[in-house]
Coordinates of C-alpha atoms in Angstrom, one line a residue:
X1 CA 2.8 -7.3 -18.6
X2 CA -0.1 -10.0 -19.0
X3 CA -3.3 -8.5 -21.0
X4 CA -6.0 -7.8 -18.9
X5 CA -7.9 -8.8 -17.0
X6 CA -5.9 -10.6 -14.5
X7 CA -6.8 -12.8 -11.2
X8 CA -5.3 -13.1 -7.9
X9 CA -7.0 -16.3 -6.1
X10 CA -6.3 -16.4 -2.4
X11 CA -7.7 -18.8 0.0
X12 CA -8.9 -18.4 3.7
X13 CA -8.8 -21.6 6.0
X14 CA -9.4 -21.7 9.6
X15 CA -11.5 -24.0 12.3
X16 CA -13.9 -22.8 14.7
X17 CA -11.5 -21.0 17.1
X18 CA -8.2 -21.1 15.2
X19 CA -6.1 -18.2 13.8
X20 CA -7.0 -18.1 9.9
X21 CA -4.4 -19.5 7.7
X22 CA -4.4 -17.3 3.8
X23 CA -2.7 -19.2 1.0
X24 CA -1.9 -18.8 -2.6
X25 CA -0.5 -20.7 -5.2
X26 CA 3.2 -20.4 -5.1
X27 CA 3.3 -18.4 -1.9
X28 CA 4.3 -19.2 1.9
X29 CA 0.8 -19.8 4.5
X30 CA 0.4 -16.2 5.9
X31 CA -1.6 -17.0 9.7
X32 CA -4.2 -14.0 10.7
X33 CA -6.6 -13.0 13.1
X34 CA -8.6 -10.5 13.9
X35 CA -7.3 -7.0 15.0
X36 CA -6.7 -6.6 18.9
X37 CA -9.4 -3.7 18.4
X38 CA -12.2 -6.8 18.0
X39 CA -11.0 -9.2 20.2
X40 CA -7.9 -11.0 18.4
X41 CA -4.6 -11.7 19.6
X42 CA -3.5 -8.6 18.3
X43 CA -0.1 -10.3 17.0
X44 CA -0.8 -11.7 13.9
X45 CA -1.7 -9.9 10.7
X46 CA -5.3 -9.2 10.3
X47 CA -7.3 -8.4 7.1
X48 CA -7.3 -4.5 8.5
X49 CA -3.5 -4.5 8.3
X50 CA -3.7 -6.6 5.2
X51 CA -5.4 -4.0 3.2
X52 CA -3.2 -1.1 4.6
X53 CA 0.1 -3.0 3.7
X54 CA -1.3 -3.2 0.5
X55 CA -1.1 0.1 0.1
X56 CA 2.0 1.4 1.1
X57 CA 3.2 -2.1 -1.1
X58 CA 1.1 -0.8 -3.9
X59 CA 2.6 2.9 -3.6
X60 CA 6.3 2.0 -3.7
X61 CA 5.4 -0.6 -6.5
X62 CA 4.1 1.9 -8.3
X63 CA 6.6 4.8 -7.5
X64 CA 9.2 1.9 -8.7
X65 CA 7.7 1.8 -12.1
X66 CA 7.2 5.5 -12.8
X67 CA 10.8 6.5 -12.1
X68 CA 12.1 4.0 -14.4
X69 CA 9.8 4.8 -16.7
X70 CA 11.2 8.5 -16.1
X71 CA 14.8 7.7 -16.1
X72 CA 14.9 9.2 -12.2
X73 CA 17.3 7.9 -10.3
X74 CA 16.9 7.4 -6.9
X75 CA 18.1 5.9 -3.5
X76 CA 15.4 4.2 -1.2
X77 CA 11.7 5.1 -0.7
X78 CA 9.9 4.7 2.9
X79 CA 6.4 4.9 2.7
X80 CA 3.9 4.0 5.8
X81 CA 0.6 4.3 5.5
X82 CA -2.3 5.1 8.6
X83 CA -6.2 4.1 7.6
X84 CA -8.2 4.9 9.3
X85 CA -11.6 2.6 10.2
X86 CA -14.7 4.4 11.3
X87 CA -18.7 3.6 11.1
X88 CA -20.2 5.6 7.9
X89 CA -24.1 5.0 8.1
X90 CA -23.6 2.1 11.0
X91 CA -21.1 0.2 8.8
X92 CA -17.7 -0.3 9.6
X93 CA -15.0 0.8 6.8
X94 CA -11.8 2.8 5.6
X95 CA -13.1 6.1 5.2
X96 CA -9.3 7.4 4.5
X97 CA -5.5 6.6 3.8
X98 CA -3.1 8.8 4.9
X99 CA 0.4 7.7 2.8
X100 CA 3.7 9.1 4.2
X101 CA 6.5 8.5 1.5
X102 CA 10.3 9.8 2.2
X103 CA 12.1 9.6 -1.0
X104 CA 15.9 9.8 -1.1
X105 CA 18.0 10.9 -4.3
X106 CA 20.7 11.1 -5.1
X107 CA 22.8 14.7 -5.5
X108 CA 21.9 16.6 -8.3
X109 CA 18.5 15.4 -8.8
X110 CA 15.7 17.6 -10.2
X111 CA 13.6 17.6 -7.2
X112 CA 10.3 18.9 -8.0
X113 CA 10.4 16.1 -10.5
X114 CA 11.1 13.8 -8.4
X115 CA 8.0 14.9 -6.4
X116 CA 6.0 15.2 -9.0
X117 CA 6.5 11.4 -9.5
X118 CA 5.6 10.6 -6.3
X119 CA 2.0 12.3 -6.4
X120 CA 1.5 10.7 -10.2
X121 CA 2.6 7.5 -8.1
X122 CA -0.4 8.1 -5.2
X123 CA -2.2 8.9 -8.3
X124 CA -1.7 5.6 -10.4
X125 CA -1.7 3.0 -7.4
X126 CA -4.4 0.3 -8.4
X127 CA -4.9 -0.3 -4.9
X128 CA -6.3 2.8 -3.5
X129 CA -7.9 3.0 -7.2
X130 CA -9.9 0.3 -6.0
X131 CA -10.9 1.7 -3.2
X132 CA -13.8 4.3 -2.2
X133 CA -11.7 6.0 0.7
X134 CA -10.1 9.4 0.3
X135 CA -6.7 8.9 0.0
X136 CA -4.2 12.0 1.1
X137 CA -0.7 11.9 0.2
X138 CA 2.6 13.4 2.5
X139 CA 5.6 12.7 0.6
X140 CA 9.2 14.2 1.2
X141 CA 12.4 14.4 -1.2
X142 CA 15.8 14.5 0.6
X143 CA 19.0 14.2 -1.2
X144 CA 21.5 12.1 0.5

């Protein structure tokens, strides 16, 4: 890993009544638009889904890292993720994450550690670090 601190430069682009195009050096054009909730289109990703994606991203990225740092072995790892937007003092924002994760492993795993990983995961995420929304975690272990 790079020493810190590191940068993540992304552009917006967009004319008057266009759908906003986001780039990044090395990365595909990603088009967005405003939520269907304020008037978008509704079928493009907007800045709202943006920052949610981010964190169910962020989570498994995360998870990813702390079981091989833990020798746990796994399978696959769904995560989905609700925020919720509301008006705190007349200003729009996130005032919560709710983060679903369904972790399969394999037979013969230790469970409960594998559980424990995933709330030191929701713990660690630099994402939700970053933000000032409570953050609540629902994770399930099934062994497959």
């Amino acid at each position: 890993m790079d020493a810190f601190p590191h940068e993540y430069k992304v552009a917006a682009s967009a004319a008057s009544e266009s759908e906003i195009t986001l780039t990044a050096e090395g990365l595909e054009p990603l088009p967005s638009a405003a939520p269907a909730q304020f008037g978008g289109p509704g079928d493009r990703w907007s800045p709202e889904d943006l920052l949610v994606a981010s964190v169910a991203d962020c989570f498994i990225l995360t998870f990813r890292a702390i079981a091989k740092f833990s020798k746990l072995e796994w399978t696959s790892l769904e995560c989905s993720v609700t925020g919720t937007l509301d008006k705190v003092e007349r200003t729009p924002c996130f005032t919560a994450f709710e983060v679903n994760a369904r972790l399969q492993v394999p037979e013969g795993t230790d469970t409960n550690k594998a559980h424990k990983l995933l709330e030191k995961s929701e713990a660690s995420c630099l994402v939700t670090n970053s933000l000032k929304s409570s953050v609540t975690l629902n994770a399930e272990v099934t062994v497959s």
